[in-house]
Short mmCIF file of C-alpha atoms in Angstrom, two decimals:
data_model
loop_
_atom_site.label_atom_id
_atom_site.label_comp_id
_atom_site.label_asym_id
_atom_site.label_seq_id
_atom_site.Cartn_x
_atom_site.Cartn_y
_atom_site.Cartn_z
CA MET A 1 0.21 0.25 -0.20
CA LYS A 2 1.04 3.60 -0.73
CA THR A 3 1.51 6.10 1.90
CA LEU A 4 2.16 9.94 1.90
CA VAL A 5 5.25 10.71 3.96
CA GLU A 6 5.82 14.41 4.93
CA LYS A 7 9.34 15.19 4.23
CA HIS A 8 9.86 19.15 4.19
CA PRO A 9 8.28 21.64 5.89
CA LEU A 10 6.61 24.44 4.22
CA ALA A 11 8.74 27.13 5.70
CA ILE A 12 12.26 25.34 4.34
CA ARG A 13 10.20 24.92 0.95
CA TRP A 14 9.54 28.63 0.51
CA PHE A 15 12.91 29.57 1.74
CA HIS A 16 14.58 27.32 -1.06
CA TRP A 17 12.64 28.53 -3.57
CA VAL A 18 12.86 32.22 -2.81
CA ASN A 19 16.65 31.42 -2.07
CA PHE A 20 17.00 30.21 -5.88
CA PRO A 21 16.23 32.83 -8.02
CA VAL A 22 17.85 35.44 -5.60
CA LEU A 23 20.99 33.65 -5.50
CA ALA A 24 20.95 33.15 -9.23
CA LEU A 25 20.28 36.94 -9.95
CA MET A 26 23.02 38.13 -7.11
CA ILE A 27 25.60 35.63 -9.25
CA TRP A 28 24.24 37.62 -12.33
CA SER A 29 24.60 41.01 -10.94
CA GLY A 30 28.08 40.02 -9.44
CA LEU A 31 29.01 38.96 -12.77
CA TRP A 32 28.02 42.31 -14.11
CA ILE A 33 30.04 43.84 -11.14
CA TYR A 34 33.38 41.30 -11.98
CA TRP A 35 33.38 42.35 -15.70
CA ALA A 36 34.80 45.72 -14.56
CA ASN A 37 38.03 44.36 -12.93
CA ASP A 38 38.14 40.49 -14.20
CA VAL A 39 41.39 39.84 -12.55
CA TYR A 40 40.83 36.07 -11.13
CA ARG A 41 42.67 33.28 -13.11
CA LEU A 42 43.63 29.25 -11.93
CA GLY A 43 47.23 29.01 -12.85
CA TRP A 44 50.95 30.04 -11.85
CA GLY A 45 53.56 32.90 -12.89
CA ASN A 46 52.77 32.98 -16.83
CA THR A 47 50.55 29.90 -17.08
CA THR A 48 46.92 30.30 -16.95
CA LEU A 49 44.61 27.04 -16.90
CA LEU A 50 41.27 28.82 -16.49
CA LYS A 51 40.88 32.56 -16.90
CA PHE A 52 37.49 34.28 -15.28
CA PHE A 53 36.42 34.87 -17.72
CA PRO A 54 37.17 34.44 -21.50
CA GLN A 55 35.90 37.33 -23.44
CA SER A 56 33.40 34.95 -25.35
CA VAL A 57 31.59 34.13 -22.23
CA TYR A 58 31.01 37.83 -21.49
CA ASP A 59 29.91 38.29 -25.36
CA ALA A 60 27.70 34.97 -25.08
CA LEU A 61 25.90 35.77 -21.87
CA GLY A 62 25.96 39.97 -22.41
CA LEU A 63 27.49 40.65 -19.41
CA GLY A 64 29.96 43.73 -20.35
CA HIS A 65 29.47 47.46 -19.54
CA GLN A 66 26.75 47.19 -16.56
CA LEU A 67 28.83 48.01 -13.49
CA ALA A 68 26.49 50.70 -12.11
CA LYS A 69 23.41 48.68 -12.90
CA GLY A 70 25.12 45.39 -11.50
CA MET A 71 25.95 47.39 -8.12
CA SER A 72 22.38 48.79 -7.93
CA TRP A 73 20.59 45.02 -8.37
CA HIS A 74 23.40 43.66 -6.27
CA PHE A 75 23.16 45.98 -3.16
CA VAL A 76 19.05 45.69 -3.48
CA LEU A 77 18.90 42.00 -3.69
CA MET A 78 21.62 41.60 -0.76
CA TRP A 79 18.94 42.35 1.46
CA VAL A 80 16.53 39.65 0.20
CA PHE A 81 19.26 37.13 0.14
CA PHE A 82 20.29 38.01 3.76
CA LEU A 83 16.88 38.44 5.36
CA ASN A 84 15.82 34.76 3.43
CA GLY A 85 18.91 33.13 4.62
CA LEU A 86 18.46 34.46 8.15
CA GLY A 87 15.23 33.49 8.26
CA TYR A 88 16.40 29.94 7.11
CA VAL A 89 18.62 29.27 9.87
CA LEU A 90 16.52 30.72 12.53
CA TYR A 91 13.71 28.60 11.24
CA THR A 92 16.14 25.46 11.36
CA VAL A 93 17.37 26.19 14.85
CA PHE A 94 13.96 26.67 16.30
CA SER A 95 12.16 24.08 14.43
CA GLY A 96 14.62 21.29 15.18
CA GLU A 97 15.30 20.86 11.52
CA TRP A 98 19.01 21.02 12.17
CA ARG A 99 18.91 17.66 13.68
CA TYR A 100 18.85 16.24 10.23
CA LEU A 101 20.75 18.85 8.69
CA LEU A 102 23.91 19.08 10.74
CA PRO A 103 26.93 16.78 10.28
CA THR A 104 27.71 14.50 12.97
CA ARG A 105 30.84 12.56 13.36
CA HIS A 106 29.66 9.73 11.41
CA SER A 107 28.95 11.82 8.46
CA PHE A 108 32.36 12.01 6.78
CA GLN A 109 32.64 8.25 6.88
CA GLU A 110 29.27 8.06 5.33
CA ALA A 111 30.05 10.62 2.81
CA ILE A 112 33.01 8.34 1.40
CA TRP A 113 30.36 5.72 0.88
CA VAL A 114 27.58 7.92 -0.44
CA THR A 115 30.21 8.94 -2.85
CA LEU A 116 31.55 5.62 -3.91
CA HIS A 117 27.84 4.45 -4.35
CA ASP A 118 27.15 7.38 -6.47
CA LEU A 119 29.78 6.87 -8.65
CA GLY A 120 28.90 3.18 -9.21
CA LEU A 121 32.10 2.13 -7.34
CA SER A 122 29.93 0.37 -4.59
CA LYS A 123 26.94 -1.80 -4.13
CA ARG A 124 26.16 -1.12 -0.52
CA PRO A 125 22.79 0.61 -0.57
CA LEU A 126 22.19 4.12 0.80
CA PRO A 127 21.44 4.77 4.44
CA ALA A 128 17.88 5.12 4.57
CA ARG A 129 17.39 8.77 6.61
CA LYS A 130 16.10 11.95 5.50
CA PHE A 131 19.63 13.51 4.63
CA ASN A 132 22.33 11.45 4.58
CA GLY A 133 26.29 12.19 5.59
CA ALA A 134 26.97 13.62 2.09
CA GLN A 135 24.22 15.74 2.47
CA GLN A 136 24.29 17.05 5.69
CA ILE A 137 27.99 17.93 4.75
CA ALA A 138 26.84 19.64 1.70
CA TYR A 139 23.55 21.45 2.85
CA THR A 140 25.71 22.69 5.87
CA ALA A 141 28.47 23.84 4.01
CA VAL A 142 26.28 25.73 1.51
CA VAL A 143 24.76 27.55 4.54
CA LEU A 144 28.32 28.55 6.02
CA MET A 145 29.18 29.74 2.11
CA GLY A 146 26.24 31.91 2.28
CA LEU A 147 27.64 33.46 5.86
CA GLY A 148 30.92 33.61 4.16
CA SER A 149 29.41 35.46 1.07
CA VAL A 150 27.52 38.08 3.31
CA LEU A 151 30.66 38.83 5.46
CA THR A 152 33.22 38.99 2.67
CA GLY A 153 30.87 41.19 0.64
CA LEU A 154 29.85 43.52 3.62
CA ALA A 155 33.86 43.57 3.97
CA ILE A 156 34.45 44.78 0.44
CA TYR A 157 31.11 47.20 0.74
CA LYS A 158 32.44 49.13 3.54
CA PRO A 159 36.17 48.83 4.05
CA VAL A 160 36.42 51.24 6.05
CA GLN A 161 33.74 51.53 8.67
CA LEU A 162 33.74 47.86 8.67
CA GLY A 163 37.60 47.76 8.90
CA TRP A 164 37.88 45.30 11.85
CA LEU A 165 36.03 42.65 9.29
CA ALA A 166 37.99 43.49 6.16
CA GLN A 167 41.40 42.94 8.28
CA LEU A 168 40.04 39.77 9.94
CA LEU A 169 39.07 38.54 6.61
CA GLY A 170 42.55 39.05 5.31
CA GLY A 171 42.12 42.69 4.12
CA TYR A 172 40.15 44.54 1.02
CA GLU A 173 41.88 42.58 -1.92
CA THR A 174 41.64 39.19 0.03
CA ALA A 175 38.12 39.58 0.91
CA ARG A 176 37.21 40.23 -2.81
CA VAL A 177 39.01 37.24 -3.83
CA VAL A 178 37.31 35.21 -1.17
CA HIS A 179 33.53 36.60 -2.26
CA PHE A 180 34.51 35.65 -5.88
CA ALA A 181 35.59 32.07 -4.91
CA LEU A 182 32.57 31.54 -2.86
CA THR A 183 30.25 32.36 -5.82
CA VAL A 184 32.14 29.59 -7.68
CA GLY A 185 31.45 27.43 -5.16
CA TYR A 186 27.88 27.82 -5.54
CA VAL A 187 28.21 26.70 -9.45
CA LEU A 188 29.99 23.89 -8.90
CA PHE A 189 27.13 23.14 -5.94
CA PHE A 190 24.34 23.63 -8.06
CA ILE A 191 26.10 21.38 -10.79
CA VAL A 192 26.18 18.45 -8.52
CA HIS A 193 22.74 19.29 -6.66
CA ILE A 194 21.01 19.25 -9.87
CA ALA A 195 22.54 16.18 -11.25
CA GLN A 196 21.48 14.35 -7.80
CA VAL A 197 17.94 15.56 -7.79
CA VAL A 198 17.83 14.18 -11.33
CA ARG A 199 19.34 10.84 -10.46
CA ALA A 200 17.07 10.58 -7.18
CA GLY A 201 13.76 11.06 -9.49
CA TRP A 202 10.45 12.31 -8.87
CA ASN A 203 9.30 11.33 -5.78
CA ASN A 204 12.42 13.26 -4.42
CA PHE A 205 11.96 16.44 -6.24
CA ARG A 206 8.24 16.71 -5.83
CA ALA A 207 9.05 16.63 -1.95
CA MET A 208 10.85 19.92 -2.59
CA VAL A 209 7.67 21.53 -4.03
CA ALA A 210 4.76 19.70 -2.03
CA GLY A 211 6.42 18.88 1.01
CA PHE A 212 5.65 14.88 1.04
CA GLU A 213 6.90 11.59 -0.66
CA VAL A 214 4.77 8.80 -1.78
CA VAL A 215 5.83 5.38 0.12
CA GLU A 216 5.49 1.88 -0.48
CA SER A 217 4.67 0.50 3.00
CA MET B 1 -11.47 1.55 -7.58
CA LEU B 2 -9.52 4.33 -7.42
CA ASP B 3 -6.63 4.52 -5.02
CA PRO B 4 -7.21 7.27 -2.43
CA ILE B 5 -3.31 7.86 -1.86
CA PRO B 6 -2.23 9.22 -5.21
CA ALA B 7 -5.54 11.01 -5.54
CA GLU B 8 -4.40 13.24 -2.68
CA ALA B 9 -0.93 13.00 -3.66
CA SER B 10 -1.85 14.63 -7.05
CA ARG B 11 -4.09 17.01 -5.50
CA ARG B 12 -1.34 18.46 -3.24
CA SER B 13 1.08 18.14 -5.97
CA ARG B 14 -1.23 20.27 -8.15
CA ARG B 15 -1.87 22.90 -5.47
CA SER B 16 2.11 23.16 -4.74
CA PHE B 17 3.36 23.27 -8.25
CA LEU B 18 0.66 25.62 -9.04
CA THR B 19 2.33 28.12 -6.00
CA LEU B 20 5.68 27.78 -7.08
CA GLY B 21 4.42 28.70 -10.66
CA LEU B 22 2.74 31.59 -9.14
CA LEU B 23 5.95 32.55 -7.67
CA GLY B 24 8.03 32.50 -10.67
CA LEU B 25 5.28 34.34 -12.66
CA GLY B 26 5.47 36.71 -9.68
CA GLY B 27 9.29 37.09 -9.83
CA VAL B 28 9.41 37.38 -13.35
CA GLY B 29 6.51 40.05 -13.19
CA GLY B 30 8.21 41.91 -10.34
CA TRP B 31 11.57 42.34 -12.21
CA ALA B 32 10.05 43.48 -15.42
CA TRP B 33 7.94 46.00 -13.22
CA LEU B 34 10.87 47.14 -11.29
CA ASN B 35 12.88 47.62 -14.74
CA SER B 36 9.85 49.52 -15.93
CA ARG B 37 9.82 52.21 -13.22
CA PRO B 38 10.72 55.41 -14.65
CA ALA B 39 14.49 55.82 -13.33
CA VAL B 40 15.86 58.23 -11.37
CA SER B 41 19.45 59.24 -12.16
CA GLY B 42 20.06 56.08 -14.39
CA VAL B 43 18.56 53.70 -11.83
CA PRO B 44 14.76 52.13 -11.68
CA GLY B 45 12.95 54.65 -8.90
CA PRO B 46 12.59 51.54 -6.56
CA LEU B 47 15.88 50.57 -6.52
CA ARG B 48 17.30 54.25 -6.11
CA ARG B 49 15.24 54.47 -2.92
CA VAL B 50 17.08 51.42 -1.55
CA LEU B 51 20.30 52.52 -2.68
CA ASP B 52 19.57 55.84 -0.63
CA PHE B 53 18.40 53.98 2.26
CA ASN B 54 21.94 52.11 2.31
CA GLY B 55 23.66 55.37 2.06
CA ARG B 56 21.68 56.86 5.20
CA LEU B 57 22.69 53.54 6.95
CA ASN B 58 26.17 54.33 6.18
CA GLN B 59 25.82 57.69 7.06
CA ALA B 60 24.25 57.12 10.57
CA TYR B 61 27.11 54.08 11.34
CA LEU B 62 29.86 56.43 9.86
CA LYS B 63 32.16 57.74 12.55
CA GLU B 64 35.24 60.39 12.07
CA THR B 65 37.35 58.05 14.25
CA ARG B 66 37.41 55.04 12.13
CA LEU B 67 40.41 55.30 10.12
CA ALA B 68 41.34 53.52 6.75
CA PRO B 69 44.11 51.02 7.38
CA GLU B 70 47.70 52.50 6.26
CA PHE B 71 50.45 50.62 4.66
CA ALA B 72 54.08 50.28 4.54
CA ARG B 73 55.61 53.02 2.36
CA SER B 74 57.18 50.11 0.22
CA ARG B 75 53.94 49.16 -0.91
CA ALA B 76 53.07 52.35 -2.58
CA SER B 77 52.74 52.59 -6.19
CA THR B 78 51.13 54.57 -8.99
CA PRO B 79 47.48 53.98 -9.75
CA ARG B 80 46.36 53.59 -13.33
CA VAL B 81 45.14 56.92 -15.04
CA ASN B 82 41.28 56.10 -15.36
CA GLY B 83 39.44 59.41 -15.82
CA ARG B 84 40.55 62.67 -17.60
CA ILE B 85 37.16 64.23 -17.34
CA GLY B 86 37.70 68.05 -16.44
CA LEU B 87 41.33 67.95 -17.29
CA ALA B 88 41.14 68.87 -21.03
CA PRO B 89 41.73 72.70 -20.96
CA PRO B 90 45.51 73.53 -20.69
CA LEU B 91 46.38 74.31 -16.80
CA ASP B 92 48.29 77.24 -15.95
CA PRO B 93 49.55 76.90 -12.83
CA ALA B 94 50.33 80.46 -12.17
CA THR B 95 46.60 81.56 -12.73
CA TRP B 96 45.30 78.65 -10.78
CA ARG B 97 43.18 79.70 -7.76
CA LEU B 98 40.97 77.20 -5.46
CA ARG B 99 37.76 79.00 -5.30
CA VAL B 100 35.30 78.40 -2.23
CA LEU B 101 32.13 79.60 -1.96
CA ALA B 102 31.09 80.81 1.51
CA TYR B 103 28.27 78.60 2.75
CA GLY B 104 24.92 81.02 2.78
CA THR B 105 26.27 83.87 0.89
CA ASP B 106 28.23 82.03 -2.07
CA GLN B 107 30.69 84.73 -1.82
CA PRO B 108 33.75 83.79 -3.47
CA HIS B 109 37.03 83.19 -1.64
CA GLU B 110 40.11 82.60 -3.67
CA PHE B 111 43.65 80.81 -2.86
CA THR B 112 46.70 80.33 -4.12
CA LEU B 113 48.46 76.87 -3.71
CA ALA B 114 51.05 78.40 -2.21
CA GLN B 115 48.06 79.55 0.67
CA VAL B 116 47.17 76.02 0.72
CA MET B 117 50.42 74.36 1.12
CA ALA B 118 51.22 76.77 4.08
CA LEU B 119 48.74 74.64 6.05
CA PRO B 120 49.94 71.52 8.26
CA LYS B 121 51.14 69.11 5.70
CA THR B 122 49.18 65.50 6.32
CA GLU B 123 50.80 62.29 4.80
CA MET B 124 48.97 59.01 4.34
CA ILE B 125 49.78 55.89 2.68
CA THR B 126 45.93 54.39 2.03
CA GLU B 127 44.34 51.86 -0.49
CA PHE B 128 42.89 53.88 -3.46
CA LYS B 129 39.97 51.85 -4.32
CA CYS B 130 38.44 52.36 -7.39
CA ILE B 131 34.96 51.37 -8.09
CA GLU B 132 35.62 49.16 -10.95
CA GLY B 133 36.99 46.80 -8.29
CA TRP B 134 41.03 47.54 -8.17
CA SER B 135 42.87 48.98 -5.61
CA VAL B 136 46.64 50.61 -5.24
CA VAL B 137 48.47 51.52 -2.17
CA VAL B 138 49.28 55.14 -2.59
CA ARG B 139 51.14 57.65 -0.62
CA TRP B 140 49.76 60.88 -0.71
CA ALA B 141 50.48 64.52 1.16
CA GLY B 142 48.37 67.38 1.19
CA VAL B 143 46.44 69.13 3.35
CA ARG B 144 43.16 67.96 5.39
CA LEU B 145 40.02 69.42 4.38
CA ALA B 146 39.41 69.81 7.84
CA ASP B 147 42.41 71.96 8.60
CA PHE B 148 41.35 74.20 5.81
CA LEU B 149 37.95 74.54 6.82
CA ALA B 150 39.33 75.26 10.43
CA ARG B 151 41.72 77.84 9.17
CA TYR B 152 39.10 79.17 6.60
CA PRO B 153 35.70 78.70 8.12
CA LEU B 154 33.53 78.96 5.18
CA ALA B 155 31.29 75.80 5.73
CA THR B 156 29.18 77.46 8.18
CA ARG B 157 26.83 80.28 7.96
CA SER B 158 28.04 81.88 11.68
CA GLY B 159 31.88 81.65 10.40
CA ARG B 160 32.73 79.53 13.19
CA PRO B 161 35.12 76.76 12.29
CA ALA B 162 34.16 73.66 11.07
CA ASN B 163 35.71 71.35 13.94
CA PRO B 164 34.90 67.54 13.02
CA LEU B 165 34.73 66.29 16.53
CA SER B 166 32.22 68.91 17.60
CA PRO B 167 30.49 70.20 14.40
CA PRO B 168 28.72 73.28 14.82
CA ALA B 169 25.06 73.46 14.28
CA ASP B 170 25.27 75.55 11.43
CA LEU B 171 27.99 73.26 9.66
CA ALA B 172 26.77 72.66 5.59
CA PRO B 173 25.34 69.22 5.52
CA TYR B 174 27.09 68.76 2.05
CA LEU B 175 30.06 69.90 -0.17
CA SER B 176 30.44 70.10 -3.84
CA LEU B 177 33.86 70.14 -5.64
CA ILE B 178 33.85 71.08 -9.43
CA THR B 179 36.84 71.04 -11.95
CA PRO B 180 37.55 74.27 -13.56
CA ASP B 181 35.66 73.51 -16.67
CA ALA B 182 32.70 72.28 -14.84
CA GLN B 183 32.95 69.16 -16.63
CA TYR B 184 33.51 66.88 -13.53
CA TYR B 185 31.82 67.36 -10.35
CA VAL B 186 31.40 65.49 -6.78
CA GLY B 187 29.17 65.82 -4.17
CA LEU B 188 30.34 64.93 -0.29
CA ASP B 189 28.59 64.69 2.87
CA SER B 190 30.45 66.76 5.67
CA LYS B 191 31.17 63.84 7.82
CA SER B 192 33.20 62.39 5.03
CA ALA B 193 34.34 65.68 4.03
CA LEU B 194 35.76 66.42 7.56
CA HIS B 195 37.20 63.24 8.00
CA PRO B 196 41.06 63.44 9.00
CA GLN B 197 41.84 60.97 5.70
CA THR B 198 40.15 63.45 3.44
CA LEU B 199 42.86 65.60 1.74
CA LEU B 200 43.30 68.51 -0.53
CA ALA B 201 46.32 66.48 -2.10
CA TYR B 202 49.28 68.11 -3.77
CA GLU B 203 51.84 65.11 -3.94
CA MET B 204 51.66 61.73 -4.98
CA ASN B 205 54.40 59.48 -3.72
CA GLY B 206 56.82 62.08 -2.83
CA GLN B 207 56.23 63.79 -6.48
CA PRO B 208 54.16 67.22 -7.08
CA LEU B 209 50.97 65.83 -8.87
CA SER B 210 50.94 65.21 -12.37
CA ASN B 211 48.43 66.49 -14.62
CA ALA B 212 47.08 63.28 -15.23
CA HIS B 213 46.80 62.77 -11.80
CA GLY B 214 44.98 66.07 -10.76
CA ALA B 215 47.50 68.97 -10.58
CA PRO B 216 47.77 71.27 -8.78
CA LEU B 217 45.31 70.01 -6.25
CA ARG B 218 43.03 67.08 -5.77
CA LEU B 219 40.28 65.53 -3.42
CA VAL B 220 41.46 62.00 -2.00
CA THR B 221 39.58 59.99 0.83
CA PRO B 222 39.77 56.18 1.22
CA LEU B 223 36.39 56.70 2.61
CA LYS B 224 34.72 56.54 -0.73
CA TYR B 225 35.32 55.06 -3.93
CA ASN B 226 37.46 57.08 -5.95
CA ILE B 227 35.16 58.28 -8.39
CA LYS B 228 34.64 60.79 -5.69
CA SER B 229 38.33 61.90 -5.77
CA LEU B 230 38.11 65.05 -8.10
CA LYS B 231 41.10 66.26 -9.80
CA ARG B 232 41.89 69.39 -10.76
CA ILE B 233 39.71 71.00 -7.88
CA GLY B 234 38.32 74.17 -9.23
CA THR B 235 35.50 75.51 -6.96
CA ILE B 236 34.30 73.99 -3.56
CA ALA B 237 30.84 75.13 -2.51
CA PHE B 238 28.33 74.06 0.23
CA ALA B 239 24.86 73.00 0.22
CA ASP B 240 21.45 72.02 2.46
CA THR B 241 20.91 69.02 -0.16
CA ARG B 242 22.67 66.67 -2.27
CA PRO B 243 24.75 68.44 -4.93
CA ARG B 244 25.08 67.16 -8.38
CA ASP B 245 27.34 64.05 -8.72
CA TYR B 246 28.67 63.21 -12.31
CA TRP B 247 28.74 59.36 -11.61
CA ALA B 248 25.46 59.34 -9.64
CA GLU B 249 23.84 60.88 -12.30
CA LEU B 250 25.22 57.95 -14.53
CA GLY B 251 23.55 55.31 -12.31
CA TYR B 252 25.88 54.77 -9.39
CA ASP B 253 25.53 55.05 -5.89
CA TRP B 254 25.36 58.86 -4.60
CA ASP B 255 26.99 58.08 -1.23
CA ALA B 256 29.34 55.49 -2.92
CA GLY B 257 30.75 55.37 0.85
CA HIS B 258 33.09 52.96 2.58
#
């Protein structure tokens, strides 16, 4: 017989689906800003493995010559990103949802097992829990990254009035690099996240929208 | 016979996906609506109001005693020349004067470079931060704007000196700086103007300012993006409301404060 099992609370679904387009627009407007001084690369000496970004990327996405527009959107949407993220963290703390999300001392070992399973290198079945160790680490890490984006963002937004913060984060230039690296991190998170959602299937995806899973019992 | 669970599942799914779809449409609609609002200085009105709110928040938090970090002299280098607006007419250092319009009366007072340089010399080695995102450590020397306005009390209606630590009640809330040809103009709040690291600079890295870097006298302040650090000052005036600002008119934040 099939039964409906509640999975994701309504509040968490709202926080998730508000965050998705807002973070996307923060990244987009951030690219409008970054274009004006696009100095970062992966490489050493005169060897560049990956330039952020080749001209073709700007051309393809139409990212150039919009610094003022990028800054104005970025400094408006930062409030939505911050308040939504704060709401999410407070909700998980007071509702007890944090118990499912925070990694435990077993999470790292479990994450290796989950990774081997997902790569097809292990036949051992996945742990039957709301969030396995790999998910706990990923979902907690991405919230910490959000906090990192807020703090490094504030440090480069007001480097004198919040000078203590900028110094704590290694100075204005370093804070800017970290702010950018975290953004690359979101994109990598997004790619893995989407791949996993596709693999996990409809029942799992529907739970993030409608809240429940249909379980055979 | 109909299975009751899938019926409930599809009913709840339908409702939730509909809500998500409406949220998406609302987002796209909201984005389109915001972009369609009449622009205020190049930015859709509602966005401009949030930027101004951010600016007021920064003003409320700003303290004169918070200083931008200073660096070792060996770190100092020369910033690239980014803006030449206002520098087109040839400069004659012999006839150049700093014009200051007294607050309230707009009566012009003229100063030679020698008169400015006669005031106490202040040096600072600070990060010069361009709004484009790059920054360079530069060693500046000049006269604190606060020292200038203490010696020549033109920023108050009463003629009292503009002491930054206990600003007189009739201190002008805003300052405007304009190049001699009036092509480049900048507005500053008086708190930032009287900050001890806001200089009327005449030297960069130990040398008199070059033309491209704003000879004979320019503004330098690490409290703002340096779109505010106007080169080749012609006129300083005072105002009750935010003065015109070249880049703010082109869609940038008026406060641009750090």
